[in-house]
Amino acid sequence: MSVPARRLPSWVWVTGLTAAALVGVTALAAQADQGAHPLAAAPKAKPSASASPHPSAPPRKSAPVAVPDGSGTGRRIVYSLAQRRVWLVDAAGAARRSFTVWPGTVSPAPGRYAVSSTVASKTGTDGTKVENIVYFTVSSGVSIAFSNAQDGSSPKPSAGTRTGAIRMHSADGDAVWQFGTKGTAVSVVE
């Protein structure tokens, strides 16, 4: 004699499926937390040097970029308009640090300048709270200075805003602040 199959109530199925789903999600979360998640190992896209003029994160570690020819001699800050890059050059002519920057809407003319003053922090002409401000010239009535946003952002200047801010990441701003004391030479090249 055969025994008829007994049917389980629907709440048992729902409870079982929910428990199985929770176990699966917990296992995936544990793997992701340990870096074992398949997507965690996927290579990340690298920003292109020819990308937007305001990349969200400029390249941090790359092959050293040579100090531009014709940028002078001795201890100086070199700023390349075309490369959107700054070099901190020691007295022997060796680049001690180099990094990309986000220029404002008003650029300095190529030439030789000197740090004229420094300000620890203030609100920039674009309304952004900035720090490590190192002034070195005025162009078209606009003060030109290196600085970094206190919140680490690199916002595009608002349309119609005239700003001479040459913005950089916070760590780079700290380096320029320490290097660029009053009188430090600044060389601006194409």
XYZ file of N, CA, C and O in Angstrom:
760
model
N 0.829 -1.148 0.000
C 0.000 0.000 0.000
C 0.887 1.228 0.000
O 1.868 1.313 0.716
N 0.548 2.201 -0.807
C 1.355 3.423 -0.895
C 0.782 4.494 0.011
O -0.408 4.590 0.205
N 1.712 5.305 0.506
C 1.332 6.392 1.416
C 1.211 7.660 0.589
O 2.119 8.009 -0.164
N 0.119 8.394 0.677
C -0.010 9.626 -0.099
C 1.005 10.661 0.388
O 1.298 10.771 1.570
N 1.556 11.432 -0.590
C 2.539 12.485 -0.260
C 1.864 13.575 0.530
O 0.747 13.972 0.240
N 2.538 14.019 1.527
C 1.975 15.049 2.380
C 2.482 16.406 1.910
O 3.672 16.610 1.670
N 1.647 17.339 1.754
C 1.987 18.665 1.258
C 2.288 19.585 2.435
O 1.536 19.659 3.402
N 3.430 20.332 2.316
C 3.812 21.259 3.375
C 3.056 22.573 3.216
O 2.804 23.021 2.095
N 2.742 23.198 4.318
C 2.059 24.508 4.224
C 2.982 25.531 3.558
O 4.199 25.461 3.652
N 2.419 26.541 2.913
C 3.199 27.534 2.165
C 4.125 28.346 3.074
O 5.210 28.737 2.659
N 3.743 28.566 4.303
C 4.609 29.351 5.195
C 5.919 28.639 5.450
O 6.953 29.255 5.662
N 5.946 27.304 5.399
C 7.174 26.540 5.591
C 8.120 26.808 4.410
O 9.315 27.016 4.593
N 7.553 26.825 3.199
C 8.375 27.092 2.008
C 8.950 28.511 2.059
O 10.131 28.730 1.787
N 8.131 29.464 2.387
C 8.590 30.864 2.448
C 9.676 31.012 3.505
O 10.709 31.645 3.270
N 9.491 30.400 4.652
C 10.486 30.473 5.727
C 11.794 29.829 5.284
O 12.878 30.379 5.502
N 11.715 28.687 4.637
C 12.912 27.988 4.160
C 13.667 28.800 3.119
O 14.902 28.914 3.158
N 12.940 29.352 2.151
C 13.582 30.168 1.117
C 14.211 31.429 1.707
O 15.313 31.836 1.317
N 13.542 32.066 2.646
C 14.082 33.271 3.288
C 15.360 32.938 4.043
O 16.348 33.665 3.962
N 15.356 31.829 4.764
C 16.550 31.421 5.515
C 17.706 31.141 4.566
O 18.850 31.546 4.810
N 17.431 30.468 3.457
C 18.483 30.171 2.477
C 19.042 31.468 1.878
O 20.254 31.614 1.684
N 18.185 32.415 1.576
C 18.624 33.696 1.022
C 19.502 34.447 2.024
O 20.533 35.019 1.662
N 19.118 34.443 3.296
C 19.916 35.125 4.326
C 21.297 34.490 4.476
O 22.299 35.183 4.635
N 21.354 33.171 4.397
C 22.644 32.472 4.486
C 23.517 32.880 3.297
O 24.700 33.188 3.446
N 22.944 32.933 2.099
C 23.695 33.312 0.896
C 24.209 34.740 0.965
O 25.366 35.027 0.663
N 23.350 35.663 1.388
C 23.749 37.071 1.497
C 24.830 37.229 2.555
O 25.807 37.953 2.362
N 24.702 36.544 3.670
C 25.707 36.620 4.731
C 27.051 36.103 4.240
O 28.101 36.691 4.500
N 27.042 34.996 3.496
C 28.286 34.436 2.956
C 28.945 35.409 1.975
O 30.148 35.630 2.014
N 28.153 36.017 1.093
C 28.700 36.986 0.141
C 29.246 38.218 0.860
O 30.292 38.746 0.481
N 28.556 38.668 1.887
C 29.031 39.830 2.641
C 30.352 39.529 3.329
O 31.267 40.355 3.352
N 30.483 38.325 3.873
C 31.733 37.937 4.531
C 32.873 37.876 3.525
O 33.985 38.323 3.792
N 32.606 37.346 2.329
C 33.633 37.294 1.287
C 34.039 38.696 0.854
O 35.210 38.984 0.685
N 33.081 39.563 0.657
C 33.375 40.930 0.226
C 34.176 41.662 1.297
O 35.090 42.415 0.989
N 33.861 41.430 2.546
C 34.568 42.081 3.645
C 36.021 41.640 3.690
O 36.894 42.382 4.103
N 36.296 40.427 3.227
C 37.663 39.906 3.216
C 38.329 40.122 1.865
O 39.433 39.665 1.632
N 37.679 40.824 0.941
C 38.246 41.094 -0.367
C 38.123 39.934 -1.325
O 38.732 39.932 -2.375
N 37.340 38.901 -0.998
C 37.231 37.730 -1.849
C 36.102 37.847 -2.858
O 35.922 36.983 -3.676
N 35.333 38.903 -2.809
C 34.221 39.065 -3.735
C 34.773 39.215 -5.146
O 35.735 39.928 -5.375
N 34.195 38.525 -6.121
C 34.735 38.569 -7.478
C 34.842 39.985 -8.031
O 35.764 40.295 -8.741
N 33.929 40.875 -7.702
C 33.999 42.235 -8.219
C 35.065 43.056 -7.519
O 35.568 44.020 -8.072
N 35.439 42.694 -6.308
C 36.447 43.452 -5.573
C 37.806 43.328 -6.235
O 38.634 44.209 -6.134
N 38.056 42.233 -6.939
C 39.351 42.026 -7.572
C 39.394 42.586 -8.990
O 40.428 42.585 -9.619
N 38.275 43.080 -9.507
C 38.257 43.603 -10.869
C 39.149 44.833 -10.957
O 39.175 45.662 -10.057
N 39.915 44.981 -12.053
C 40.774 46.156 -12.190
C 39.929 47.413 -12.298
O 38.868 47.407 -12.909
N 40.430 48.469 -11.691
C 39.707 49.733 -11.712
C 40.200 50.561 -12.883
O 41.367 50.540 -13.213
N 39.289 51.322 -13.465
C 39.661 52.186 -14.581
C 40.592 53.275 -14.078
O 40.414 53.815 -12.991
N 41.591 53.600 -14.889
C 42.528 54.661 -14.534
C 42.152 55.904 -15.304
O 41.797 55.839 -16.475
N 42.232 57.081 -14.656
C 41.884 58.297 -15.355
C 42.878 58.570 -16.474
O 44.060 58.296 -16.345
N 42.385 59.106 -17.546
C 43.219 59.440 -18.691
C 43.766 60.848 -18.541
O 43.072 61.747 -18.091
N 44.995 61.051 -18.949
C 45.602 62.372 -18.869
C 44.895 63.346 -19.798
O 44.925 64.544 -19.587
N 44.242 62.849 -20.844
C 43.570 63.737 -21.780
C 42.083 63.870 -21.456
O 41.345 64.442 -22.226
N 41.680 63.344 -20.331
C 40.272 63.399 -19.951
C 39.880 64.811 -19.552
O 40.602 65.759 -19.770
N 38.771 64.945 -18.902
C 38.216 66.215 -18.469
C 39.253 67.090 -17.766
O 40.117 66.589 -17.071
N 39.153 68.430 -17.916
C 40.106 69.297 -17.249
C 39.975 69.264 -15.731
O 40.827 69.759 -15.026
N 38.915 68.701 -15.225
C 38.716 68.589 -13.787
C 38.470 67.138 -13.420
O 37.378 66.756 -13.039
N 39.491 66.270 -13.549
C 39.280 64.863 -13.205
C 38.976 64.734 -11.727
O 39.444 65.526 -10.924
N 38.210 63.731 -11.399
C 37.862 63.556 -9.989
C 39.064 63.110 -9.177
O 39.141 63.378 -7.995
N 39.996 62.442 -9.786
C 41.195 62.023 -9.070
C 42.357 61.910 -10.043
O 42.438 60.945 -10.792
N 43.243 62.878 -10.060
C 44.369 62.780 -10.972
C 45.270 61.617 -10.603
O 45.249 61.155 -9.471
N 46.055 61.124 -11.551
C 46.944 60.004 -11.251
C 47.873 60.352 -10.097
O 48.431 61.435 -10.051
N 48.017 59.445 -9.147
C 48.827 59.703 -7.958
C 50.211 59.074 -8.082
O 51.186 59.653 -7.709
N 50.292 57.868 -8.587
C 51.569 57.170 -8.702
C 51.781 56.816 -10.164
O 51.076 55.987 -10.711
N 52.735 57.464 -10.798
C 53.048 57.150 -12.179
C 54.531 57.422 -12.397
O 55.233 57.858 -11.493
N 54.975 57.170 -13.605
C 56.378 57.409 -13.910
C 56.690 58.883 -13.663
O 55.863 59.750 -13.937
N 57.880 59.171 -13.135
C 58.225 60.571 -12.879
C 58.155 61.391 -14.167
O 58.545 60.921 -15.233
N 57.622 62.576 -14.052
C 57.526 63.482 -15.184
C 58.651 64.490 -15.045
O 58.799 65.123 -13.997
N 59.444 64.634 -16.091
C 60.611 65.517 -16.049
C 60.196 66.973 -15.863
O 59.167 67.419 -16.383
N 61.035 67.697 -15.145
C 60.829 69.135 -14.980
C 60.976 69.763 -16.367
O 61.917 69.437 -17.101
N 60.059 70.645 -16.757
C 60.125 71.231 -18.100
C 61.426 72.005 -18.340
O 61.907 72.710 -17.452
N 61.970 71.845 -19.553
C 63.135 72.634 -19.945
C 62.752 74.105 -19.940
O 61.606 74.468 -20.201
N 63.702 74.948 -19.649
C 63.462 76.386 -19.665
C 62.697 76.898 -18.457
O 62.173 78.011 -18.483
N 62.615 76.088 -17.401
C 61.859 76.511 -16.207
C 62.749 77.189 -15.168
O 62.291 77.475 -14.070
N 64.003 77.435 -15.520
C 64.905 78.103 -14.593
C 65.830 77.129 -13.905
O 65.923 75.951 -14.280
N 66.515 77.633 -12.898
C 67.451 76.819 -12.128
C 67.232 77.076 -10.648
O 66.575 78.038 -10.259
N 67.804 76.215 -9.840
C 67.717 76.381 -8.396
C 66.378 75.981 -7.811
O 65.507 75.426 -8.485
N 66.221 76.294 -6.540
C 65.004 75.936 -5.791
C 63.838 76.765 -6.311
O 63.899 77.991 -6.318
N 62.756 76.071 -6.701
C 61.631 76.779 -7.294
C 60.389 75.890 -7.365
O 60.492 74.673 -7.275
N 59.253 76.533 -7.565
C 57.994 75.857 -7.883
C 57.801 76.062 -9.378
O 57.893 77.195 -9.866
N 57.561 74.991 -10.108
C 57.329 75.082 -11.552
C 55.874 74.698 -11.811
O 55.400 73.679 -11.324
N 55.195 75.539 -12.588
C 53.800 75.279 -12.951
C 53.682 75.267 -14.470
O 53.992 76.259 -15.130
N 53.254 74.137 -15.042
C 53.048 74.009 -16.485
C 51.572 74.190 -16.799
O 50.734 73.410 -16.341
N 51.286 75.223 -17.597
C 49.903 75.488 -17.996
C 49.347 74.348 -18.850
O 48.225 73.895 -18.631
N 50.134 73.879 -19.822
C 49.658 72.837 -20.738
C 49.490 71.489 -20.047
O 48.536 70.759 -20.327
N 50.423 71.149 -19.157
C 50.353 69.844 -18.486
C 49.477 69.864 -17.242
O 49.183 68.811 -16.681
N 49.097 71.064 -16.777
C 48.332 71.198 -15.531
C 49.038 70.429 -14.423
O 48.468 69.588 -13.740
N 50.309 70.745 -14.270
C 51.175 70.015 -13.343
C 52.095 70.994 -12.639
O 52.506 71.992 -13.201
N 52.430 70.652 -11.391
C 53.361 71.432 -10.565
C 54.516 70.532 -10.151
O 54.323 69.344 -9.874
N 55.705 71.106 -10.099
C 56.898 70.435 -9.580
C 57.465 71.281 -8.462
O 57.508 72.515 -8.569
N 57.893 70.654 -7.394
C 58.649 71.317 -6.341
C 60.091 70.893 -6.556
O 60.424 69.717 -6.402
N 60.939 71.850 -6.951
C 62.309 71.560 -7.370
C 63.278 72.068 -6.308
O 63.192 73.226 -5.885
N 64.217 71.201 -5.890
C 65.178 71.601 -4.852
C 66.320 72.428 -5.442
O 66.393 72.652 -6.665
N 67.234 72.896 -4.596
C 68.338 73.767 -5.008
C 69.253 73.112 -6.036
O 69.862 73.793 -6.856
N 69.340 71.788 -6.022
C 70.190 71.067 -6.973
C 69.476 70.844 -8.316
O 70.060 70.285 -9.240
N 68.212 71.248 -8.420
C 67.465 71.091 -9.668
C 66.697 69.786 -9.786
O 66.167 69.471 -10.843
N 66.612 69.030 -8.690
C 65.890 67.750 -8.706
C 64.442 67.960 -8.255
O 64.186 68.659 -7.282
N 63.517 67.341 -8.981
C 62.104 67.419 -8.596
C 61.884 66.572 -7.351
O 62.136 65.374 -7.354
N 61.440 67.193 -6.282
C 61.156 66.487 -5.032
C 59.720 65.996 -4.977
O 59.405 65.070 -4.245
N 58.846 66.626 -5.758
C 57.438 66.233 -5.793
C 56.839 66.804 -7.066
O 57.190 67.899 -7.480
N 55.911 66.061 -7.677
C 55.204 66.534 -8.858
C 53.788 65.986 -8.813
O 53.572 64.854 -8.391
N 52.836 66.795 -9.235
C 51.435 66.391 -9.166
C 50.601 67.231 -10.124
O 51.006 68.322 -10.516
N 49.440 66.710 -10.495
C 48.532 67.437 -11.366
C 47.667 68.378 -10.537
O 47.479 68.176 -9.330
N 47.159 69.414 -11.198
C 46.349 70.432 -10.539
C 45.135 70.758 -11.403
O 45.054 70.359 -12.565
N 44.193 71.513 -10.828
C 43.010 71.990 -11.531
C 43.080 73.506 -11.574
O 42.879 74.163 -10.550
N 43.360 74.075 -12.748
C 43.474 75.532 -12.832
C 42.126 76.230 -12.761
O 41.091 75.648 -13.104
N 42.166 77.495 -12.338
C 40.967 78.323 -12.327
C 40.678 78.848 -13.723
O 41.211 78.357 -14.718
N 39.860 79.878 -13.816
C 39.470 80.429 -15.117
C 40.431 81.506 -15.606
O 40.387 81.876 -16.776
N 41.280 82.032 -14.730
C 42.271 83.044 -15.107
C 43.646 82.441 -14.852
O 43.929 81.987 -13.749
N 44.486 82.423 -15.890
C 45.817 81.820 -15.767
C 46.902 82.887 -15.772
O 46.752 83.928 -16.419
N 48.012 82.620 -15.099
C 49.135 83.546 -15.157
C 49.838 83.428 -16.506
O 49.785 82.380 -17.150
N 50.506 84.489 -16.925
C 51.311 84.433 -18.147
C 52.588 83.662 -17.842
O 53.081 83.686 -16.707
N 53.136 82.947 -18.823
C 54.419 82.293 -18.597
C 55.457 83.333 -18.165
O 55.467 84.465 -18.656
N 56.300 82.956 -17.226
C 57.327 83.876 -16.737
C 57.834 83.481 -15.378
O 57.496 82.420 -14.847
N 58.654 84.350 -14.794
C 59.263 84.113 -13.482
C 58.586 85.012 -12.455
O 58.420 86.208 -12.676
N 58.226 84.423 -11.326
C 57.556 85.130 -10.249
C 58.196 84.718 -8.931
O 59.120 83.914 -8.907
N 57.662 85.237 -7.839
C 58.088 84.807 -6.509
C 56.854 84.788 -5.621
O 55.910 85.565 -5.818
N 56.849 83.895 -4.626
C 55.746 83.844 -3.667
C 55.705 85.193 -2.963
O 56.701 85.648 -2.386
N 54.547 85.860 -3.052
C 54.404 87.188 -2.455
C 53.798 87.142 -1.065
O 54.129 87.967 -0.210
N 52.912 86.183 -0.821
C 52.305 86.046 0.507
C 51.642 84.686 0.618
O 51.412 84.005 -0.377
N 51.332 84.315 1.851
C 50.635 83.059 2.121
C 49.520 83.325 3.120
O 49.641 84.199 3.972
N 48.444 82.588 2.988
C 47.308 82.689 3.903
C 46.902 81.266 4.270
O 46.740 80.421 3.384
N 46.751 81.004 5.554
C 46.442 79.644 6.013
C 45.099 79.147 5.493
O 44.997 78.011 5.020
N 44.042 79.975 5.571
C 42.729 79.548 5.063
C 41.822 80.748 4.883
O 42.002 81.784 5.522
N 40.864 80.599 3.988
C 39.842 81.616 3.735
C 38.824 81.039 2.772
O 38.955 79.898 2.337
N 37.830 81.825 2.394
C 36.864 81.417 1.385
C 37.310 81.991 0.055
O 37.551 83.194 -0.059
N 37.423 81.137 -0.956
C 37.857 81.561 -2.274
C 36.788 82.355 -2.997
O 35.637 82.417 -2.557
N 37.171 82.957 -4.132
C 36.224 83.758 -4.909
C 35.069 82.923 -5.450
O 34.024 83.457 -5.787
N 35.257 81.611 -5.496
C 34.189 80.734 -5.968
C 33.314 80.224 -4.820
O 32.458 79.386 -5.019
N 33.562 80.725 -3.602
C 32.752 80.326 -2.455
C 33.236 79.075 -1.759
O 32.646 78.641 -0.766
N 34.321 78.471 -2.231
C 34.868 77.254 -1.638
C 35.830 77.618 -0.510
O 36.657 78.510 -0.658
N 35.722 76.921 0.636
C 36.664 77.134 1.732
C 37.977 76.466 1.348
O 38.003 75.266 1.070
N 39.053 77.275 1.308
C 40.351 76.776 0.873
C 41.396 76.999 1.956
O 41.206 77.805 2.869
N 42.520 76.267 1.818
C 43.631 76.394 2.751
C 44.945 76.294 1.993
O 44.951 75.999 0.802
N 46.048 76.549 2.708
C 47.385 76.465 2.113
C 47.496 77.371 0.885
O 47.990 76.965 -0.159
N 47.066 78.609 1.002
C 47.028 79.533 -0.135
C 48.396 80.197 -0.282
O 48.891 80.841 0.647
N 48.993 80.016 -1.462
C 50.333 80.536 -1.745
C 50.211 81.445 -2.968
O 50.132 80.975 -4.106
N 50.180 82.767 -2.738
C 50.021 83.755 -3.805
C 51.355 84.043 -4.483
O 52.385 84.141 -3.816
N 51.310 84.239 -5.839
C 52.555 84.593 -6.519
C 52.415 85.629 -7.620
O 53.409 86.162 -8.090
N 51.213 85.981 -8.061
C 51.059 87.045 -9.047
C 49.600 87.465 -9.147
O 48.720 86.889 -8.501
N 49.367 88.484 -9.989
C 48.026 88.952 -10.317
C 47.934 88.979 -11.835
O 48.870 89.413 -12.508
N 46.832 88.484 -12.380
C 46.620 88.481 -13.821
C 45.219 89.000 -14.111
O 44.242 88.478 -13.549
N 45.128 90.026 -14.935
C 43.829 90.627 -15.282
C 43.043 91.013 -14.034
O 41.833 90.822 -13.971
N 43.746 91.502 -13.022
C 43.101 91.934 -11.789
C 42.712 90.813 -10.839
O 42.065 91.050 -9.821
N 43.096 89.580 -11.158
C 42.747 88.421 -10.332
C 44.020 87.866 -9.695
O 45.009 87.614 -10.393
N 43.998 87.659 -8.386
C 45.141 87.066 -7.683
C 45.280 85.608 -8.076
O 44.290 84.872 -8.122
N 46.517 85.205 -8.355
C 46.803 83.821 -8.739
C 47.516 83.152 -7.574
O 48.503 83.686 -7.047
N 47.011 81.985 -7.165
C 47.584 81.287 -6.015
C 47.350 79.791 -6.104
O 46.373 79.333 -6.701
N 48.254 79.051 -5.506
C 48.076 77.613 -5.309
C 47.248 77.452 -4.038
O 47.424 78.199 -3.072
N 46.353 76.465 -4.009
C 45.569 76.198 -2.802
C 44.905 74.842 -2.932
O 44.937 74.220 -3.992
N 44.309 74.404 -1.841
C 43.490 73.201 -1.883
C 42.201 73.452 -1.124
O 42.182 74.214 -0.148
N 41.117 72.834 -1.601
C 39.838 72.954 -0.913
C 39.930 72.208 0.416
O 40.516 71.126 0.490
N 39.383 72.787 1.473
C 39.426 72.145 2.785
C 38.712 70.806 2.785
O 39.104 69.895 3.501
N 37.668 70.667 1.964
C 36.930 69.399 1.927
C 37.522 68.413 0.920
O 36.985 67.340 0.704
N 38.640 68.790 0.285
C 39.305 67.891 -0.641
C 38.711 67.861 -2.039
O 39.183 67.131 -2.897
N 37.693 68.665 -2.300
C 37.035 68.646 -3.605
C 37.844 69.417 -4.644
O 38.760 70.162 -4.323
N 37.466 69.235 -5.874
C 38.073 69.968 -6.980
C 36.961 70.463 -7.900
O 36.857 70.049 -9.043
N 36.120 71.357 -7.372
C 34.964 71.777 -8.159
C 35.349 72.623 -9.359
O 36.340 73.347 -9.331
N 34.560 72.487 -10.425
C 34.731 73.389 -11.564
C 34.237 74.756 -11.116
O 33.236 74.853 -10.413
N 34.932 75.818 -11.525
C 34.435 77.149 -11.183
C 33.053 77.379 -11.798
O 32.780 76.909 -12.904
N 32.204 78.091 -11.095
C 30.871 78.409 -11.606
C 31.004 79.257 -12.859
O 31.935 80.067 -12.972
N 30.082 79.095 -13.770
C 30.092 79.876 -15.009
C 30.119 81.358 -14.673
O 29.381 81.821 -13.810
N 30.997 82.085 -15.322
C 31.091 83.523 -15.102
C 31.985 83.920 -13.943
O 32.269 85.095 -13.758
N 32.442 82.955 -13.140
C 33.317 83.271 -12.008
C 34.748 83.377 -12.494
O 35.236 82.525 -13.223
N 35.430 84.439 -12.111
C 36.841 84.619 -12.450
C 37.654 84.240 -11.222
O 37.569 84.903 -10.196
N 38.396 83.176 -11.351
C 39.202 82.718 -10.226
C 40.603 82.345 -10.696
O 40.775 81.737 -11.748
N 41.589 82.726 -9.905
C 42.979 82.405 -10.204
C 43.483 81.251 -9.364
O 44.686 81.032 -9.258
N 42.576 80.514 -8.780
C 42.953 79.388 -7.923
C 43.537 78.256 -8.750
O 42.960 77.855 -9.751
N 44.676 77.755 -8.330
C 45.269 76.556 -8.918
C 45.118 75.502 -7.834
O 45.889 75.456 -6.881
N 44.064 74.695 -7.950
C 43.687 73.764 -6.885
C 44.418 72.440 -7.013
O 44.757 71.986 -8.093
N 44.596 71.813 -5.857
C 45.292 70.529 -5.806
C 44.727 69.704 -4.656
O 43.934 70.206 -3.863
N 45.143 68.453 -4.578
C 44.753 67.595 -3.453
C 45.355 68.137 -2.162
O 46.375 68.833 -2.176
N 44.751 67.792 -1.041
C 45.185 68.302 0.264
C 46.653 68.019 0.571
O 47.373 68.906 1.032
N 47.124 66.802 0.332
C 48.522 66.461 0.630
C 49.471 67.300 -0.214
O 50.519 67.745 0.256
N 49.094 67.546 -1.474
C 49.919 68.381 -2.342
C 49.879 69.834 -1.867
O 50.894 70.539 -1.902
N 48.713 70.282 -1.419
C 48.602 71.635 -0.864
C 49.486 71.816 0.359
O 50.132 72.850 0.524
N 49.531 70.795 1.218
C 50.420 70.847 2.392
C 51.873 70.972 1.954
O 52.649 71.737 2.540
N 52.251 70.222 0.911
C 53.638 70.244 0.426
C 53.993 71.615 -0.144
O 55.068 72.152 0.135
N 53.093 72.216 -0.932
C 53.358 73.549 -1.491
C 53.439 74.572 -0.361
O 54.294 75.454 -0.368
N 52.568 74.453 0.629
C 52.557 75.377 1.770
C 53.902 75.354 2.498
O 54.448 76.398 2.844
N 54.446 74.173 2.717
C 55.734 74.051 3.413
C 56.896 74.502 2.529
O 57.841 75.110 3.005
N 56.816 74.230 1.229
C 57.903 74.535 0.303
C 57.892 76.013 -0.111
O 58.936 76.643 -0.245
N 56.700 76.568 -0.342
C 56.547 77.892 -0.930
C 56.504 79.045 0.051
O 55.523 79.779 0.095
N 57.567 79.227 0.795
C 57.631 80.361 1.713
C 57.795 81.654 0.920
O 58.143 81.632 -0.268
N 57.554 82.786 1.564
C 57.636 84.089 0.895
C 59.000 84.249 0.219
O 60.031 83.965 0.809
N 58.978 84.661 -1.046
C 60.196 84.847 -1.814
C 60.605 83.647 -2.656
O 61.466 83.767 -3.528
N 59.990 82.478 -2.433
C 60.321 81.287 -3.225
C 60.018 81.555 -4.696
O 58.963 82.088 -5.034
N 60.946 81.187 -5.570
C 60.756 81.395 -7.013
C 59.634 80.511 -7.538
O 59.489 79.354 -7.127
N 58.848 81.087 -8.448
C 57.780 80.341 -9.131
C 57.997 80.565 -10.622
O 58.090 81.699 -11.084
N 58.097 79.473 -11.363
C 58.281 79.537 -12.801
C 57.048 78.982 -13.481
O 56.672 77.833 -13.247
N 56.414 79.801 -14.326
C 55.236 79.361 -15.077
C 55.668 79.151 -16.521
O 56.250 80.049 -17.146
N 55.428 77.961 -17.033
C 55.793 77.618 -18.408
C 54.553 77.155 -19.155
O 53.545 76.803 -18.546
N 54.646 77.188 -20.480
C 53.528 76.673 -21.295
C 53.403 75.221 -21.028
O 52.732 74.547 -20.612
